[in-house]
Amino acid sequence: MYGREILVAEDEIKIAEILKDYLERAGYRVSCLENGGQVVPHVKKNQPCLILLDLMLPGLDGLAICREVRKFSQVPIIMITARVEEIDRLLGLELGADDYICKPFSPREVVARVKAVLRRVYAPPPTRP
Ligand code: CA
């Protein structure tokens, strides 16, 4: 699954570029989308191994995208939000996101969270002794 890309859905170009840069240096392939309306079709077509999803996106917001994606895919989703209070609200909604990150974040922290989620989701089944 590591041959598959990580999708970064973020309309702030600078943030998207920083994330892309750090994730690529960590060895992942990365695609970026700025418009929320592009995300669901892209996920259907390219089946990324993980989505970093900004909450506030033009076109379709992160909540609606998360709901749509969950109708056809269990791909891990890390939601990115600008406000800490939002995270409580998002957790309450139980949208099926796998993790939440609050802006401003350190890119290293994002990479660490991505690795943790990928490890958890795609862990090989335990081998018998
Ligand atoms: Ca945004």
PDB file of C-alpha atoms and ligand atoms in Angstrom:
ATOM      1  CA  MET A   1       0.000   0.000   0.000  1.00  0.00           C
ATOM      2  CA  TYR A   2       2.996   2.270   0.295  1.00  0.00           C
ATOM      3  CA  GLY A   3       3.127   2.474  -3.472  1.00  0.00           C
ATOM      4  CA  ARG A   4      -0.083   4.429  -3.247  1.00  0.00           C
ATOM      5  CA  GLU A   5      -0.188   8.174  -2.779  1.00  0.00           C
ATOM      6  CA  ILE A   6      -1.137  10.353   0.149  1.00  0.00           C
ATOM      7  CA  LEU A   7      -3.724  12.940  -0.834  1.00  0.00           C
ATOM      8  CA  VAL A   8      -3.397  16.410   0.692  1.00  0.00           C
ATOM      9  CA  ALA A   9      -6.654  18.393   0.376  1.00  0.00           C
ATOM     10  CA  GLU A  10      -5.733  21.911   1.463  1.00  0.00           C
ATOM     11  CA  ASP A  11      -6.552  25.261  -0.152  1.00  0.00           C
ATOM     12  CA  GLU A  12      -3.715  27.156   1.527  1.00  0.00           C
ATOM     13  CA  ILE A  13      -1.025  26.539  -1.058  1.00  0.00           C
ATOM     14  CA  LYS A  14       1.877  27.243   1.299  1.00  0.00           C
ATOM     15  CA  ILE A  15       0.664  24.703   3.839  1.00  0.00           C
ATOM     16  CA  ALA A  16      -0.011  22.144   1.108  1.00  0.00           C
ATOM     17  CA  GLU A  17       3.502  22.622  -0.288  1.00  0.00           C
ATOM     18  CA  ILE A  18       5.146  22.267   3.116  1.00  0.00           C
ATOM     19  CA  LEU A  19       3.210  19.060   3.811  1.00  0.00           C
ATOM     20  CA  LYS A  20       4.043  17.692   0.362  1.00  0.00           C
ATOM     21  CA  ASP A  21       7.702  18.498   0.875  1.00  0.00           C
ATOM     22  CA  TYR A  22       7.947  16.832   4.286  1.00  0.00           C
ATOM     23  CA  LEU A  23       5.927  13.780   3.279  1.00  0.00           C
ATOM     24  CA  GLU A  24       7.976  13.268   0.124  1.00  0.00           C
ATOM     25  CA  ARG A  25      11.162  13.494   2.133  1.00  0.00           C
ATOM     26  CA  ALA A  26       9.683  10.797   4.389  1.00  0.00           C
ATOM     27  CA  GLY A  27       9.339   8.620   1.289  1.00  0.00           C
ATOM     28  CA  TYR A  28       5.674   9.006   0.357  1.00  0.00           C
ATOM     29  CA  ARG A  29       4.133   9.945  -2.961  1.00  0.00           C
ATOM     30  CA  VAL A  30       1.868  12.976  -2.555  1.00  0.00           C
ATOM     31  CA  SER A  31      -0.927  14.595  -4.560  1.00  0.00           C
ATOM     32  CA  CYS A  32      -2.445  17.942  -3.615  1.00  0.00           C
ATOM     33  CA  LEU A  33      -5.938  19.269  -4.307  1.00  0.00           C
ATOM     34  CA  GLU A  34      -7.130  22.789  -3.484  1.00  0.00           C
ATOM     35  CA  ASN A  35     -10.832  22.440  -4.211  1.00  0.00           C
ATOM     36  CA  GLY A  36     -13.063  20.260  -2.063  1.00  0.00           C
ATOM     37  CA  GLY A  37     -15.190  19.351  -5.051  1.00  0.00           C
ATOM     38  CA  GLN A  38     -12.260  17.483  -6.607  1.00  0.00           C
ATOM     39  CA  VAL A  39     -11.563  15.246  -3.643  1.00  0.00           C
ATOM     40  CA  VAL A  40     -14.237  12.538  -3.862  1.00  0.00           C
ATOM     41  CA  PRO A  41     -13.727  11.867  -7.611  1.00  0.00           C
ATOM     42  CA  HIS A  42      -9.950  11.813  -7.045  1.00  0.00           C
ATOM     43  CA  VAL A  43     -10.255   9.300  -4.200  1.00  0.00           C
ATOM     44  CA  LYS A  44     -12.491   7.036  -6.308  1.00  0.00           C
ATOM     45  CA  LYS A  45     -10.046   7.127  -9.185  1.00  0.00           C
ATOM     46  CA  ASN A  46      -6.665   6.989  -7.419  1.00  0.00           C
ATOM     47  CA  GLN A  47      -7.448   5.204  -4.132  1.00  0.00           C
ATOM     48  CA  PRO A  48      -4.882   7.006  -1.974  1.00  0.00           C
ATOM     49  CA  CYS A  49      -3.530   5.189   1.106  1.00  0.00           C
ATOM     50  CA  LEU A  50      -4.346   8.174   3.331  1.00  0.00           C
ATOM     51  CA  ILE A  51      -6.046  11.593   3.104  1.00  0.00           C
ATOM     52  CA  LEU A  52      -4.973  14.736   4.930  1.00  0.00           C
ATOM     53  CA  LEU A  53      -8.193  16.710   4.809  1.00  0.00           C
ATOM     54  CA  ASP A  54      -8.538  20.384   5.654  1.00  0.00           C
ATOM     55  CA  LEU A  55     -11.883  21.199   7.247  1.00  0.00           C
ATOM     56  CA  MET A  56     -12.499  24.492   5.456  1.00  0.00           C
ATOM     57  CA  LEU A  57     -12.200  24.000   1.715  1.00  0.00           C
ATOM     58  CA  PRO A  58     -13.834  25.799  -1.196  1.00  0.00           C
ATOM     59  CA  GLY A  59     -16.298  23.710  -3.181  1.00  0.00           C
ATOM     60  CA  LEU A  60     -17.100  21.011  -0.632  1.00  0.00           C
ATOM     61  CA  ASP A  61     -16.019  21.236   3.010  1.00  0.00           C
ATOM     62  CA  GLY A  62     -14.079  18.595   4.900  1.00  0.00           C
ATOM     63  CA  LEU A  63     -17.104  17.309   6.822  1.00  0.00           C
ATOM     64  CA  ALA A  64     -19.108  16.664   3.664  1.00  0.00           C
ATOM     65  CA  ILE A  65     -16.083  15.086   1.976  1.00  0.00           C
ATOM     66  CA  CYS A  66     -15.477  12.770   4.924  1.00  0.00           C
ATOM     67  CA  ARG A  67     -19.104  11.637   4.843  1.00  0.00           C
ATOM     68  CA  GLU A  68     -19.013  11.048   1.083  1.00  0.00           C
ATOM     69  CA  VAL A  69     -15.736   9.128   1.179  1.00  0.00           C
ATOM     70  CA  ARG A  70     -16.981   6.889   4.006  1.00  0.00           C
ATOM     71  CA  LYS A  71     -19.849   5.741   1.777  1.00  0.00           C
ATOM     72  CA  PHE A  72     -17.407   3.821  -0.402  1.00  0.00           C
ATOM     73  CA  SER A  73     -13.997   3.702   1.317  1.00  0.00           C
ATOM     74  CA  GLN A  74     -12.325   3.052   4.668  1.00  0.00           C
ATOM     75  CA  VAL A  75      -9.193   4.969   3.629  1.00  0.00           C
ATOM     76  CA  PRO A  76      -7.649   6.590   6.719  1.00  0.00           C
ATOM     77  CA  ILE A  77      -8.477  10.294   6.998  1.00  0.00           C
ATOM     78  CA  ILE A  78      -6.621  12.845   9.133  1.00  0.00           C
ATOM     79  CA  MET A  79      -8.704  16.004   9.506  1.00  0.00           C
ATOM     80  CA  ILE A  80      -6.909  19.351   9.713  1.00  0.00           C
ATOM     81  CA  THR A  81      -8.675  22.223  11.415  1.00  0.00           C
ATOM     82  CA  ALA A  82      -7.786  25.801  12.284  1.00  0.00           C
ATOM     83  CA  ARG A  83      -9.440  25.746  15.707  1.00  0.00           C
ATOM     84  CA  VAL A  84      -8.970  23.524  18.726  1.00  0.00           C
ATOM     85  CA  GLU A  85     -12.680  23.831  19.607  1.00  0.00           C
ATOM     86  CA  GLU A  86     -13.530  22.366  16.229  1.00  0.00           C
ATOM     87  CA  ILE A  87     -11.809  19.131  17.163  1.00  0.00           C
ATOM     88  CA  ASP A  88     -14.230  18.546  20.046  1.00  0.00           C
ATOM     89  CA  ARG A  89     -17.132  19.158  17.717  1.00  0.00           C
ATOM     90  CA  LEU A  90     -15.688  16.868  15.063  1.00  0.00           C
ATOM     91  CA  LEU A  91     -15.069  14.124  17.597  1.00  0.00           C
ATOM     92  CA  GLY A  92     -18.679  14.464  18.694  1.00  0.00           C
ATOM     93  CA  LEU A  93     -19.843  13.992  15.130  1.00  0.00           C
ATOM     94  CA  GLU A  94     -17.968  10.704  14.813  1.00  0.00           C
ATOM     95  CA  LEU A  95     -17.345  11.192  11.155  1.00  0.00           C
ATOM     96  CA  GLY A  96     -15.004   8.293  10.857  1.00  0.00           C
ATOM     97  CA  ALA A  97     -11.816  10.332  10.673  1.00  0.00           C
ATOM     98  CA  ASP A  98      -8.794   8.493  12.084  1.00  0.00           C
ATOM     99  CA  ASP A  99      -7.023  11.467  13.604  1.00  0.00           C
ATOM    100  CA  TYR A 100      -7.256  15.240  13.980  1.00  0.00           C
ATOM    101  CA  ILE A 101      -4.581  17.908  13.708  1.00  0.00           C
ATOM    102  CA  CYS A 102      -4.954  21.541  14.700  1.00  0.00           C
ATOM    103  CA  LYS A 103      -3.354  24.464  12.841  1.00  0.00           C
ATOM    104  CA  PRO A 104      -0.760  25.764  13.312  1.00  0.00           C
ATOM    105  CA  PHE A 105       0.983  22.402  13.315  1.00  0.00           C
ATOM    106  CA  SER A 106       4.563  21.351  12.900  1.00  0.00           C
ATOM    107  CA  PRO A 107       5.112  19.429   9.659  1.00  0.00           C
ATOM    108  CA  ARG A 108       7.186  16.891  11.592  1.00  0.00           C
ATOM    109  CA  GLU A 109       4.217  16.194  13.834  1.00  0.00           C
ATOM    110  CA  VAL A 110       2.015  15.647  10.778  1.00  0.00           C
ATOM    111  CA  VAL A 111       4.514  13.190   9.294  1.00  0.00           C
ATOM    112  CA  ALA A 112       4.681  11.343  12.631  1.00  0.00           C
ATOM    113  CA  ARG A 113       0.878  11.117  12.784  1.00  0.00           C
ATOM    114  CA  VAL A 114       0.684   9.943   9.176  1.00  0.00           C
ATOM    115  CA  LYS A 115       3.193   7.189   9.920  1.00  0.00           C
ATOM    116  CA  ALA A 116       1.310   6.176  13.073  1.00  0.00           C
ATOM    117  CA  VAL A 117      -2.044   5.977  11.268  1.00  0.00           C
ATOM    118  CA  LEU A 118      -0.577   4.030   8.342  1.00  0.00           C
ATOM    119  CA  ARG A 119       1.099   1.602  10.725  1.00  0.00           C
ATOM    120  CA  ARG A 120      -2.122   1.083  12.635  1.00  0.00           C
ATOM    121  CA  VAL A 121      -4.396   0.737   9.609  1.00  0.00           C
ATOM    122  CA  TYR A 122      -2.139  -1.337   7.379  1.00  0.00           C
ATOM    123  CA  ALA A 123      -0.421  -3.397  10.058  1.00  0.00           C
ATOM    124  CA  PRO A 124       0.255  -6.942   8.885  1.00  0.00           C
ATOM    125  CA  PRO A 125      -1.784  -9.553  10.754  1.00  0.00           C
ATOM    126  CA  PRO A 126       0.083 -10.920  13.781  1.00  0.00           C
ATOM    127  CA  THR A 127       2.133 -13.990  12.923  1.00  0.00           C
ATOM    128  CA  ARG A 128       1.716 -17.136  14.939  1.00  0.00           C
ATOM    129  CA  PRO A 129       4.722 -18.208  17.023  1.00  0.00           C
TER     130      PRO A 129
HETATM  131 CA    CA B   1      -8.684  25.832   4.406  1.00  0.00          CA
END
